[in-house]
Coordinates of C-alpha atoms in Angstrom, one line a residue:
Chain J
M1 CA 9.6 17.5 6.4
L2 CA 9.4 15.7 10.0
H3 CA 8.3 12.1 9.8
D4 CA 6.4 10.4 12.7
Q5 CA 8.8 8.2 14.3
F6 CA 6.7 4.6 15.3
V7 CA 8.5 2.5 17.6
P8 CA 6.0 -1.0 17.8
P9 CA 5.3 -1.8 21.3
A10 CA 7.4 -5.6 22.6
G11 CA 5.5 -8.1 21.8
A12 CA 2.5 -6.2 18.9
F13 CA 1.9 -8.5 16.4
T14 CA 3.7 -7.2 13.6
R15 CA 3.8 -9.3 9.5
S16 CA 6.4 -7.7 7.1
V17 CA 4.7 -7.2 3.2
P18 CA 6.7 -7.2 -0.3
I19 CA 5.6 -4.0 -2.6
R20 CA 4.7 -6.0 -5.6
F21 CA 4.7 -5.0 -9.3
S22 CA 0.3 -6.1 -8.7
H23 CA 0.4 -3.1 -5.7
C24 CA 1.7 -0.1 -7.3
D25 CA -0.4 2.4 -9.7
P26 CA 0.8 4.2 -12.4
A27 CA 2.8 7.2 -10.5
G28 CA 5.2 3.6 -9.0
I29 CA 3.9 3.9 -5.5
V30 CA 0.6 1.2 -4.0
Y31 CA -2.2 1.8 -5.4
F32 CA -4.5 2.4 -1.6
P33 CA -7.1 0.5 -1.6
H34 CA -3.8 -2.9 -1.4
Y35 CA -3.5 -1.7 2.1
F36 CA -6.9 -2.5 2.8
N37 CA -6.1 -6.1 1.5
M38 CA -2.5 -6.3 3.6
F39 CA -5.1 -4.8 6.2
N40 CA -7.4 -7.9 6.5
G41 CA -4.7 -10.8 5.7
L42 CA -3.0 -9.0 9.1
I43 CA -5.8 -9.1 11.2
E44 CA -6.2 -12.5 10.1
D45 CA -2.8 -13.6 10.3
W46 CA -3.6 -12.1 14.1
Y47 CA -6.5 -14.5 14.9
T48 CA -4.4 -17.3 13.6
Q49 CA -0.2 -16.8 15.1
E50 CA -1.0 -14.8 18.1
L51 CA -4.7 -15.4 19.6
G52 CA -4.9 -19.2 18.5
Y53 CA -7.8 -18.6 16.7
D54 CA -8.0 -20.4 13.5
Y55 CA -9.9 -17.0 11.0
A56 CA -10.4 -19.3 8.0
E57 CA -11.9 -22.4 10.4
L58 CA -14.5 -19.4 12.2
I59 CA -15.9 -18.4 9.1
M60 CA -16.3 -21.8 7.2
E61 CA -17.4 -23.7 10.0
S62 CA -18.8 -20.9 12.7
K63 CA -20.2 -19.0 10.7
Y64 CA -18.6 -16.3 11.8
G65 CA -18.1 -13.1 10.3
F66 CA -16.1 -9.8 10.7
P67 CA -17.7 -7.0 8.8
F68 CA -16.0 -2.9 9.1
V69 CA -18.3 -0.6 10.1
H70 CA -15.8 2.3 10.4
I71 CA -12.3 2.9 8.9
E72 CA -10.2 5.5 9.0
C73 CA -6.6 6.4 7.2
D74 CA -4.0 8.6 7.4
F75 CA -1.8 7.8 4.2
K76 CA 1.8 9.8 5.3
I77 CA 4.8 8.7 3.2
P78 CA 4.0 6.7 -0.3
S79 CA 5.9 3.0 -0.4
R80 CA 7.3 1.9 -3.7
M81 CA 8.3 -1.4 -6.0
G82 CA 10.5 -3.3 -3.8
D83 CA 9.8 -1.7 -0.4
V84 CA 9.2 -4.1 2.2
I85 CA 7.0 -3.0 4.8
D86 CA 6.6 -3.8 8.6
L87 CA 2.1 -3.6 10.0
S88 CA 1.1 -4.0 13.2
L89 CA -1.6 -4.1 15.4
L90 CA -2.8 -2.6 17.6
V91 CA -5.4 -3.1 20.3
E92 CA -7.6 -0.3 20.9
R93 CA -10.8 -0.9 22.4
I94 CA -13.2 -4.4 23.2
G95 CA -16.9 -3.3 22.4
R96 CA -19.6 -6.4 23.2
S97 CA -19.5 -6.8 19.8
S98 CA -17.0 -4.6 18.3
L99 CA -13.3 -4.2 18.2
G100 CA -11.4 -0.8 17.6
I101 CA -7.8 -1.8 16.1
A102 CA -4.7 0.2 14.9
I103 CA -3.0 -1.3 12.3
V104 CA 0.2 1.2 11.9
C105 CA 2.2 0.3 8.6
H106 CA 5.7 2.1 9.1
R107 CA 9.5 1.0 8.0
D108 CA 13.2 1.4 9.9
G109 CA 11.3 3.8 12.7
V110 CA 8.6 5.6 10.4
E111 CA 5.2 5.8 9.9
R112 CA 4.0 6.1 6.9
L113 CA 0.2 5.6 7.6
R114 CA -2.6 4.6 10.4
A115 CA -5.4 3.3 9.7
R116 CA -7.8 3.0 12.5
M117 CA -10.8 0.2 12.0
V118 CA -13.6 -1.0 14.1
T119 CA -14.8 -4.1 13.4
A120 CA -17.6 -6.7 14.0
M121 CA -18.5 -9.4 14.9
M122 CA -22.4 -11.2 13.6
S123 CA -23.8 -14.8 12.8
L124 CA -23.4 -15.4 9.6
E125 CA -26.4 -17.7 9.6
T126 CA -29.0 -14.4 11.4
R127 CA -26.8 -11.6 10.1
K128 CA -27.4 -10.3 12.9
P129 CA -23.6 -9.0 15.3
V130 CA -23.4 -11.7 18.2
A131 CA -21.1 -10.7 21.3
L132 CA -17.7 -12.0 21.3
P133 CA -17.5 -15.6 22.5
Q134 CA -15.7 -14.7 26.2
A135 CA -12.6 -16.9 25.2
L136 CA -11.7 -15.2 22.8
R137 CA -12.8 -11.7 24.9
D138 CA -10.8 -13.3 27.6
T139 CA -7.5 -13.8 24.9
I140 CA -7.8 -10.7 23.3
E141 CA -7.5 -8.1 26.5
A142 CA -4.7 -10.2 28.1
Y143 CA -3.5 -8.7 24.0
Y144 CA -4.5 -4.9 24.6
R145 CA -3.5 -5.4 28.0
R146 CA 0.5 -6.7 27.4
T147 CA 0.6 -4.3 24.9
T148 CA -0.9 -0.7 25.6
N149 CA 1.4 -2.0 28.6
S150 CA 4.6 -2.2 27.2
E151 CA 4.3 1.2 24.7
A152 CA 3.1 3.2 27.7
R153 CA 6.1 1.8 29.5
D154 CA 8.4 3.1 25.6
I155 CA 6.6 6.4 26.2
A156 CA 7.0 7.1 29.3
R157 CA 11.1 5.9 28.6
R158 CA 11.3 8.7 26.0
Chain O
M1 CA -33.5 -0.7 12.4
L2 CA -33.0 2.3 11.3
H3 CA -31.8 3.9 8.4
D4 CA -30.3 7.3 6.6
Q5 CA -31.6 8.5 4.9
F6 CA -30.1 9.8 2.0
V7 CA -31.3 12.0 -1.1
P8 CA -28.2 13.2 -3.8
P9 CA -29.2 16.9 -3.8
A10 CA -30.2 18.1 -7.0
G11 CA -26.5 17.9 -9.7
A12 CA -24.9 15.5 -7.9
F13 CA -22.8 13.9 -9.7
T14 CA -24.0 10.1 -9.0
R15 CA -23.3 6.5 -11.1
S16 CA -25.1 3.7 -10.3
V17 CA -22.3 0.5 -10.4
P18 CA -23.1 -3.2 -10.3
I19 CA -22.6 -4.6 -7.4
R20 CA -20.1 -8.3 -9.5
F21 CA -19.5 -11.9 -8.5
S22 CA -16.1 -10.6 -7.9
H23 CA -17.2 -7.9 -5.9
C24 CA -18.4 -10.4 -3.0
D25 CA -16.9 -12.7 -0.7
P26 CA -17.6 -15.2 1.1
A27 CA -20.1 -14.5 3.4
G28 CA -22.1 -13.2 -0.1
I29 CA -22.0 -9.1 0.7
V30 CA -19.1 -6.8 -0.7
Y31 CA -15.1 -7.2 -0.5
F32 CA -14.8 -3.6 1.5
P33 CA -11.4 -2.8 -0.2
H34 CA -13.6 -2.8 -3.7
Y35 CA -15.4 -0.3 -2.7
F36 CA -11.6 2.1 -2.4
N37 CA -11.7 0.9 -6.1
M38 CA -14.9 2.1 -7.2
F39 CA -14.4 5.4 -5.9
N40 CA -12.0 5.7 -7.3
G41 CA -13.3 5.2 -10.5
L42 CA -15.5 7.5 -9.0
I43 CA -13.7 10.4 -9.7
E44 CA -12.1 9.5 -12.2
D45 CA -15.3 9.7 -14.3
W46 CA -16.1 12.9 -12.5
Y47 CA -13.4 15.5 -13.4
T48 CA -13.4 13.8 -16.9
Q49 CA -17.8 13.8 -18.0
E50 CA -18.7 16.6 -15.0
L51 CA -15.6 19.2 -15.0
G52 CA -14.1 18.4 -18.9
Y53 CA -10.7 17.5 -17.2
D54 CA -9.5 13.9 -19.0
Y55 CA -8.6 12.2 -16.1
A56 CA -6.4 10.2 -17.4
E57 CA -4.9 13.0 -20.0
L58 CA -4.1 14.8 -16.3
I59 CA -1.5 11.7 -15.1
M60 CA -0.2 10.0 -18.0
E61 CA 0.3 13.7 -20.2
S62 CA 0.7 16.6 -17.8
K63 CA 2.0 14.2 -15.3
Y64 CA -0.8 15.0 -12.1
G65 CA -1.1 12.9 -9.8
F66 CA -4.1 13.2 -7.0
P67 CA -3.0 10.6 -3.9
F68 CA -5.2 9.8 -0.8
V69 CA -4.2 12.2 2.1
H70 CA -6.9 10.2 4.4
I71 CA -10.5 8.4 3.9
E72 CA -13.1 7.9 6.1
C73 CA -16.1 5.5 5.6
D74 CA -18.6 4.1 7.9
F75 CA -20.1 1.2 5.9
K76 CA -23.7 0.9 7.3
I77 CA -25.3 -0.6 4.7
P78 CA -23.9 -4.4 3.3
S79 CA -24.7 -4.9 0.1
R80 CA -24.9 -8.1 -2.4
M81 CA -24.5 -9.6 -5.7
G82 CA -27.1 -8.8 -8.0
D83 CA -27.6 -5.2 -6.3
V84 CA -27.1 -2.3 -8.3
I85 CA -25.8 1.0 -6.2
D86 CA -25.7 4.7 -6.8
L87 CA -22.9 6.3 -5.8
S88 CA -22.9 10.2 -5.0
L89 CA -20.5 12.6 -5.2
L90 CA -20.0 16.0 -3.3
V91 CA -17.5 18.6 -2.3
E92 CA -16.8 19.2 1.2
R93 CA -14.0 21.7 1.2
I94 CA -11.3 22.6 -1.4
G95 CA -7.7 23.1 0.0
R96 CA -4.7 25.1 -1.4
S97 CA -3.7 21.5 -3.0
S98 CA -6.4 19.3 -1.2
L99 CA -9.8 18.8 -2.0
G100 CA -12.6 16.8 0.9
I101 CA -15.2 14.8 -1.1
A102 CA -17.8 13.0 -0.2
I103 CA -18.7 10.1 -1.9
V104 CA -22.4 8.9 -0.3
C105 CA -23.3 5.3 -1.6
H106 CA -27.1 4.4 -1.5
R107 CA -30.3 2.3 -3.4
D108 CA -33.7 4.0 -3.2
G109 CA -33.3 6.5 -1.0
V110 CA -30.9 4.3 1.6
E111 CA -27.6 5.6 2.6
R112 CA -25.4 1.8 1.9
L113 CA -22.2 3.9 3.3
R114 CA -20.3 6.9 3.6
A115 CA -17.2 8.1 2.3
R116 CA -14.9 11.6 3.8
M117 CA -11.5 11.7 2.0
V118 CA -8.6 14.0 1.6
T119 CA -6.5 13.9 -2.2
A120 CA -3.5 16.1 -2.2
M121 CA -2.8 17.7 -6.2
M122 CA 0.6 16.3 -6.5
S123 CA 3.8 16.8 -9.7
L124 CA 4.2 13.2 -10.9
E125 CA 8.1 14.5 -11.2
T126 CA 8.8 16.9 -8.6
R127 CA 6.6 14.5 -5.9
K128 CA 5.7 17.7 -4.6
P129 CA 2.9 19.1 -3.7
V130 CA 1.7 21.6 -6.4
A131 CA -1.4 23.8 -6.7
L132 CA -4.7 23.3 -7.7
P133 CA -4.2 25.4 -11.5
Q134 CA -6.9 28.0 -11.7
A135 CA -9.4 27.5 -13.8
L136 CA -9.6 23.5 -12.8
R137 CA -9.9 24.9 -9.1
D138 CA -13.1 28.1 -10.1
T139 CA -14.5 24.0 -12.4
I140 CA -14.8 23.0 -8.8
E141 CA -16.4 25.5 -7.0
A142 CA -19.1 26.1 -9.3
Y143 CA -20.0 22.8 -8.7
Y144 CA -19.7 22.7 -5.4
R145 CA -21.8 26.0 -4.9
R146 CA -24.0 24.2 -7.7
T147 CA -24.8 20.5 -5.5
T148 CA -24.1 22.8 -2.3
N149 CA -26.9 25.5 -3.0
S150 CA -29.8 22.5 -4.1
E151 CA -28.5 20.6 -0.9
A152 CA -29.6 23.3 1.1
R153 CA -32.4 23.6 -0.5
D154 CA -33.8 20.4 -0.2
I155 CA -32.7 20.0 3.8
A156 CA -34.8 22.8 4.1
R157 CA -37.4 22.0 2.3
R158 CA -37.6 19.3 4.1
Chain B
M1 CA 4.4 -5.0 -37.4
L2 CA 0.2 -6.0 -38.4
H3 CA -2.9 -6.0 -36.3
D4 CA -4.8 -8.6 -36.4
Q5 CA -8.2 -7.3 -38.0
F6 CA -11.5 -8.2 -35.8
V7 CA -15.3 -7.0 -36.3
P8 CA -17.3 -9.4 -34.4
P9 CA -20.3 -10.8 -35.8
A10 CA -23.7 -9.2 -36.2
G11 CA -25.4 -9.7 -33.0
A12 CA -22.5 -10.5 -30.9
F13 CA -23.4 -9.0 -27.5
T14 CA -20.4 -6.5 -26.9
R15 CA -19.9 -3.9 -23.5
S16 CA -16.8 -1.3 -23.8
V17 CA -14.8 -0.8 -20.6
P18 CA -13.0 2.1 -19.5
I19 CA -9.6 1.7 -18.8
R20 CA -8.9 2.9 -15.5
F21 CA -5.8 3.9 -13.2
S22 CA -6.5 0.9 -11.3
H23 CA -6.1 -1.5 -13.9
C24 CA -2.5 -0.3 -14.7
D25 CA 0.7 -1.0 -13.7
P26 CA 3.8 1.0 -12.7
A27 CA 4.0 0.9 -16.6
G28 CA 0.7 2.4 -17.3
I29 CA -0.1 -0.2 -19.3
V30 CA -3.1 -2.3 -17.6
Y31 CA -1.9 -5.7 -15.3
F32 CA -3.2 -8.6 -17.0
P33 CA -5.1 -9.7 -14.3
H34 CA -7.7 -7.2 -14.0
Y35 CA -8.5 -9.0 -17.8
F36 CA -10.1 -12.3 -16.5
N37 CA -11.9 -9.5 -13.8
M38 CA -13.5 -7.7 -16.9
F39 CA -14.6 -11.0 -18.5
N40 CA -15.3 -12.3 -15.5
G41 CA -17.9 -9.1 -15.8
L42 CA -18.7 -9.8 -19.2
I43 CA -20.0 -13.3 -18.5
E44 CA -22.2 -12.3 -15.9
D45 CA -23.6 -9.5 -18.3
W46 CA -24.3 -11.7 -21.2
Y47 CA -26.9 -14.5 -19.0
T48 CA -28.2 -11.0 -17.4
Q49 CA -29.0 -8.9 -20.2
E50 CA -28.3 -11.5 -23.1
L51 CA -29.3 -15.1 -22.4
G52 CA -31.7 -13.8 -19.7
Y53 CA -30.4 -15.5 -16.5
D54 CA -30.3 -12.9 -14.1
Y55 CA -25.8 -14.0 -12.7
A56 CA -26.5 -14.1 -9.5
E57 CA -30.0 -15.1 -9.4
L58 CA -28.3 -18.5 -10.2
I59 CA -25.7 -18.4 -8.1
M60 CA -27.1 -17.6 -5.0
E61 CA -30.9 -18.2 -5.2
S62 CA -30.3 -22.0 -7.7
K63 CA -26.7 -22.2 -6.0
Y64 CA -25.1 -23.2 -8.7
G65 CA -21.8 -22.3 -9.9
F66 CA -19.7 -21.9 -12.9
P67 CA -15.7 -22.4 -12.6
F68 CA -12.7 -21.6 -15.0
V69 CA -12.1 -24.9 -15.7
H70 CA -9.2 -23.7 -19.2
I71 CA -7.9 -20.5 -19.6
E72 CA -6.0 -19.6 -22.9
C73 CA -5.0 -16.6 -23.6
D74 CA -3.7 -14.5 -26.2
F75 CA -2.3 -11.3 -24.8
K76 CA -1.6 -8.3 -28.8
I77 CA -1.6 -5.3 -28.2
P78 CA -1.8 -3.3 -24.5
S79 CA -4.4 -1.1 -23.6
R80 CA -3.6 2.0 -21.7
M81 CA -4.6 4.5 -19.1
G82 CA -7.9 6.4 -20.9
D83 CA -7.9 3.3 -23.5
V84 CA -12.4 2.6 -24.0
I85 CA -12.3 -1.9 -25.8
D86 CA -14.9 -3.2 -26.3
L87 CA -14.8 -7.3 -25.3
S88 CA -17.1 -9.4 -27.4
L89 CA -18.0 -12.9 -26.5
L90 CA -18.5 -15.7 -28.9
V91 CA -19.4 -19.0 -27.5
E92 CA -17.5 -21.5 -29.2
R93 CA -18.4 -25.1 -28.1
I94 CA -21.5 -26.2 -25.7
G95 CA -21.2 -29.4 -24.0
R96 CA -23.1 -31.5 -21.1
S97 CA -22.4 -29.2 -18.4
S98 CA -19.1 -27.3 -19.6
L99 CA -19.3 -24.6 -22.3
G100 CA -16.1 -22.9 -24.5
I101 CA -16.4 -19.5 -24.9
A102 CA -14.1 -17.3 -26.5
I103 CA -13.6 -13.0 -25.7
V104 CA -12.0 -11.1 -28.2
C105 CA -11.0 -7.9 -26.8
H106 CA -11.0 -4.9 -29.3
R107 CA -10.9 -1.7 -30.7
D108 CA -11.3 0.1 -33.9
G109 CA -11.7 -3.2 -36.0
V110 CA -7.8 -4.5 -34.3
E111 CA -7.7 -7.2 -31.5
R112 CA -5.9 -6.6 -28.8
L113 CA -6.6 -9.7 -27.0
R114 CA -8.1 -13.2 -27.0
A115 CA -9.3 -15.2 -24.3
R116 CA -10.2 -18.9 -25.1
M117 CA -11.8 -20.5 -21.9
V118 CA -13.9 -23.5 -21.2
T119 CA -16.6 -22.6 -17.9
A120 CA -18.5 -26.1 -15.7
M121 CA -22.2 -25.0 -14.2
M122 CA -21.9 -27.5 -10.7
S123 CA -23.8 -27.2 -8.1
L124 CA -23.2 -25.8 -5.1
E125 CA -24.5 -27.9 -2.1
T126 CA -23.1 -30.6 -3.8
R127 CA -20.1 -29.4 -5.9
K128 CA -20.6 -31.9 -8.4
P129 CA -21.0 -31.4 -12.2
V130 CA -24.8 -30.5 -13.3
A131 CA -26.0 -30.4 -17.1
L132 CA -26.9 -27.3 -19.0
P133 CA -30.7 -27.7 -17.7
Q134 CA -32.5 -27.9 -21.1
A135 CA -34.0 -24.1 -21.8
L136 CA -30.8 -22.3 -20.7
R137 CA -28.7 -24.7 -23.3
D138 CA -31.6 -23.6 -25.6
T139 CA -31.6 -19.9 -25.2
I140 CA -27.4 -20.7 -25.5
E141 CA -27.1 -22.6 -29.2
A142 CA -29.8 -19.5 -30.5
Y143 CA -27.4 -17.4 -30.3
Y144 CA -24.5 -19.8 -30.9
R145 CA -26.2 -20.2 -34.8
R146 CA -26.9 -16.5 -34.3
T147 CA -23.9 -15.4 -33.7
T148 CA -21.9 -18.2 -35.6
N149 CA -24.3 -17.8 -38.9
S150 CA -23.4 -13.8 -39.2
E151 CA -19.6 -14.6 -38.5
A152 CA -18.8 -16.9 -41.3
R153 CA -21.0 -15.2 -43.7
D154 CA -19.4 -12.1 -42.9
I155 CA -16.2 -13.9 -43.6
A156 CA -17.5 -15.1 -46.9
R157 CA -18.0 -11.3 -47.7
R158 CA -14.5 -10.9 -46.8
Chain H
M1 CA -11.3 -38.7 -8.9
L2 CA -8.5 -39.5 -10.5
H3 CA -5.7 -36.7 -9.7
D4 CA -2.4 -36.0 -11.2
Q5 CA 0.0 -36.4 -8.5
F6 CA 3.0 -34.2 -8.4
V7 CA 6.5 -33.6 -7.4
P8 CA 8.3 -30.9 -8.0
P9 CA 11.8 -31.3 -9.2
A10 CA 14.6 -30.9 -6.6
G11 CA 15.7 -27.2 -6.4
A12 CA 12.0 -25.7 -8.0
F13 CA 10.9 -23.1 -7.5
T14 CA 8.3 -23.2 -4.6
R15 CA 6.9 -20.6 -2.1
S16 CA 3.4 -22.0 0.2
V17 CA 0.7 -19.0 -0.2
P18 CA -1.6 -19.4 2.1
I19 CA -5.3 -18.4 0.3
R20 CA -6.9 -16.0 2.5
F21 CA -10.7 -14.3 2.4
S22 CA -9.3 -11.7 0.3
H23 CA -8.6 -14.3 -2.6
C24 CA -12.7 -16.3 -2.8
D25 CA -15.2 -15.5 -4.0
P26 CA -18.8 -16.8 -2.8
A27 CA -18.9 -19.6 -3.5
G28 CA -16.1 -19.6 -0.5
I29 CA -13.5 -21.2 -3.5
V30 CA -10.9 -19.2 -4.3
Y31 CA -11.6 -16.1 -7.1
F32 CA -9.4 -17.1 -10.1
P33 CA -8.0 -14.2 -11.0
H34 CA -6.1 -13.7 -7.9
Y35 CA -3.9 -17.1 -9.2
F36 CA -2.4 -15.1 -12.0
N37 CA -1.6 -12.5 -9.6
M38 CA 0.5 -15.2 -7.2
F39 CA 2.1 -16.3 -10.3
N40 CA 3.4 -12.6 -11.2
G41 CA 4.6 -12.6 -7.0
L42 CA 6.0 -16.0 -7.5
I43 CA 8.1 -14.9 -10.7
E44 CA 9.2 -11.9 -9.0
D45 CA 10.6 -13.6 -5.5
W46 CA 11.9 -15.6 -8.5
Y47 CA 14.0 -12.9 -10.2
T48 CA 15.0 -12.0 -7.2
Q49 CA 16.0 -14.8 -4.2
E50 CA 16.4 -16.9 -6.9
L51 CA 18.7 -15.8 -10.2
G52 CA 19.9 -13.0 -8.5
Y53 CA 18.2 -10.3 -9.7
D54 CA 16.4 -6.9 -7.9
Y55 CA 13.2 -8.0 -10.0
A56 CA 11.5 -4.2 -8.3
E57 CA 15.2 -2.5 -9.9
L58 CA 14.8 -4.1 -13.9
I59 CA 12.0 -2.5 -13.9
M60 CA 12.3 1.0 -11.5
E61 CA 15.7 1.1 -12.2
S62 CA 16.9 -0.2 -15.8
K63 CA 12.9 0.7 -17.8
Y64 CA 12.3 -3.2 -18.2
G65 CA 9.5 -4.5 -18.8
F66 CA 8.1 -8.2 -18.8
P67 CA 4.8 -8.9 -19.6
F68 CA 2.8 -11.8 -20.6
V69 CA 2.6 -12.3 -24.0
H70 CA 0.7 -16.1 -23.7
I71 CA -1.8 -17.8 -20.8
E72 CA -3.2 -20.8 -20.1
C73 CA -3.9 -22.0 -17.8
D74 CA -5.8 -25.4 -16.4
F75 CA -7.6 -25.4 -13.1
K76 CA -7.8 -28.6 -11.5
I77 CA -9.3 -28.7 -7.6
P78 CA -10.2 -26.1 -6.1
S79 CA -8.8 -24.2 -3.2
R80 CA -10.6 -22.9 -0.2
M81 CA -9.3 -20.2 2.5
G82 CA -7.5 -21.6 5.4
D83 CA -6.0 -23.2 2.5
V84 CA -2.2 -23.7 1.7
I85 CA -0.8 -24.1 -1.9
D86 CA 2.4 -24.5 -3.3
L87 CA 3.7 -22.8 -5.7
S88 CA 6.7 -24.2 -8.0
L89 CA 8.9 -22.4 -11.2
L90 CA 10.1 -24.7 -13.9
V91 CA 10.7 -22.7 -16.8
E92 CA 10.2 -24.7 -20.4
R93 CA 11.7 -22.5 -23.1
I94 CA 14.1 -19.9 -23.3
G95 CA 13.8 -17.3 -26.3
R96 CA 16.0 -14.3 -27.7
S97 CA 13.5 -11.4 -25.5
S98 CA 10.6 -14.5 -24.9
L99 CA 10.3 -16.7 -22.0
G100 CA 8.6 -19.9 -21.2
I101 CA 7.4 -20.7 -17.7
A102 CA 5.5 -22.7 -16.2
I103 CA 3.4 -23.1 -13.4
V104 CA 2.1 -25.7 -11.0
C105 CA -0.4 -24.7 -8.2
H106 CA 0.2 -28.4 -6.1
R107 CA -0.8 -29.8 -1.9
D108 CA 0.3 -32.8 -1.0
G109 CA 1.5 -34.5 -4.6
V110 CA -1.0 -33.3 -5.9
E111 CA -1.7 -30.8 -9.0
R112 CA -4.4 -28.2 -8.3
L113 CA -3.5 -26.0 -11.1
R114 CA -1.4 -25.8 -13.9
A115 CA -0.5 -22.8 -16.0
R116 CA 1.7 -22.3 -18.6
M117 CA 3.2 -18.6 -20.0
V118 CA 5.3 -16.9 -22.5
T119 CA 6.7 -13.4 -21.2
A120 CA 8.7 -11.2 -23.3
M121 CA 11.4 -8.8 -22.6
M122 CA 11.0 -4.8 -23.6
S123 CA 12.0 -1.9 -22.8
L124 CA 10.6 1.1 -21.2
E125 CA 11.4 3.8 -22.8
T126 CA 11.5 2.3 -26.9
R127 CA 8.5 0.0 -25.4
K128 CA 9.6 -2.8 -28.0
P129 CA 11.4 -6.4 -27.1
V130 CA 15.1 -6.3 -25.8
A131 CA 17.1 -9.7 -26.3
L132 CA 18.0 -11.3 -22.6
P133 CA 21.0 -9.9 -21.7
Q134 CA 23.5 -12.2 -21.8
A135 CA 23.8 -12.7 -17.9
L136 CA 20.3 -13.1 -17.1
R137 CA 20.1 -15.9 -20.1
D138 CA 22.8 -17.8 -18.6
T139 CA 21.4 -17.5 -15.2
I140 CA 17.3 -18.9 -15.8
E141 CA 19.4 -21.4 -18.7
A142 CA 21.2 -22.7 -15.0
Y143 CA 18.2 -22.7 -13.2
Y144 CA 16.4 -24.8 -16.2
R145 CA 19.8 -26.8 -16.1
R146 CA 19.1 -27.6 -12.3
T147 CA 14.9 -28.4 -12.4
T148 CA 15.2 -30.1 -15.4
N149 CA 17.7 -32.5 -14.9
S150 CA 16.3 -33.8 -11.7
E151 CA 12.7 -34.1 -13.0
A152 CA 13.8 -36.0 -15.5
R153 CA 15.7 -37.8 -13.0
D154 CA 12.9 -38.2 -10.4
I155 CA 10.4 -39.0 -13.8
A156 CA 13.4 -42.7 -14.8
R157 CA 12.9 -43.7 -11.3
R158 CA 9.2 -44.3 -11.3

């Protein structure tokens, strides 16, 4: 069986997650809804640690929400208890209030699963979508350029 | 805002789920990974109650697994604590060892979210895909014809 | 091995829960934090269906919270995928703002686990405990008398 | 309101956990079953990182299980999204096949919750309790002496 190779572009936000007992099902592999939990955690950390926006404050203080509008996910290789997986976040599209993100789960250069998701930014008070604030948009665009350029470079080199 | 209307085809396997405190996030709406949990529960009940195959036995005794290969989901209308939502299961495609399923979450004739997913049937012992046993395939095909025909009839009547 | 017998007192609020794939761990038995989820669901249903107080409204409209102050739980017999377990709720103590509850998980007259828990009633706005409203207190006391009397009767008969 | 002070004994196994969106309920605080998940994760890390026994191997290779027999927990101070809490593991009692553990959740020298739990060691194949292997027992006893002595010293100094 051929596996998809994956090396995250330089600068891509990547975090490791240990696969725990609590993640695994009677078949001994990760029960899939837990991946979505991990993705949400990665997005939180990306806002806070990479973009410099405290995710908890955005929600609890500024009363913003970031509901998912669309998710799709391809599960390629299962992960087992004791594995450590790497999750990398890539920006795919920056809309007015929406954000298209890909999260790739990989290990040792092999892609295990890939999710593409669209989140919207909304006001928790009006329950309506709001435009991404310009400073946040600029920060996300800088991340996009930074990680896309180097990905393109990587591809060009292969 | 226009909402998508949805009435399940006659005979479609439908179960109601009460939205609980435990499903909801600080914004007071369902935290999305819980939906995938509900979907898995619906599929279990569909095997056991509609198809006549005890899902627990398929896994624990017959050592089959039904991992998800692909999932996509559109989130249209959020659900809140105290809501009761209906989940209907539709078969979209029957492959050799794979099964394409749609699950529609709806309430009062309005679609709230729709997921399309592909599961594979595998042996937990060999960890390889296995062909759907003929009797199971026949049962699923009968469900497919039964619910697709009536859906088509419903559409024709509108 | 001797098992603890358990028959709920007449009138005790009891609900059945099917053990699902999603509840089970790599050892094939319920991963214990899921029980606490089930307990919370039982308490919600008890308020709504037995006491006549819509739990979702108490929280979302009246802005009450019911945090747990203390929990203890004895795990006696594990449950497996495909089992259906019964959960019965008994009131143990009614304080000014606190409520002592026992939840017994049983099947076929045998006790599988028993939890005792204390919840407090608080205002989500002031974040301080509030006294149980008199009408709610009366309703809970009536439930307590109803189910304790019959339990005592049951014991007397053995 | 007086808070319980807590400083872990020197050498106590302590890990920090960020409180995430996924942990929090509509009241904005950690939904309590998630704490039990965190406790299980701490125990896994304690076995692997402190005791030198790979927890995943103990379960998946050696076919041991560590079910909880008893849990009790006092919830003192709620935690909110964005908080980082510290969890410290203390050994309370080493039985033939059982282990009594306390996990203290604390932050800035203040105790937020404390759980006491008893796990048993069992064979996943025979489904019967097994005696703690001598080498594992020795390692746990050394941890117990190491952390209890220093705790006693700390108490004596106050």
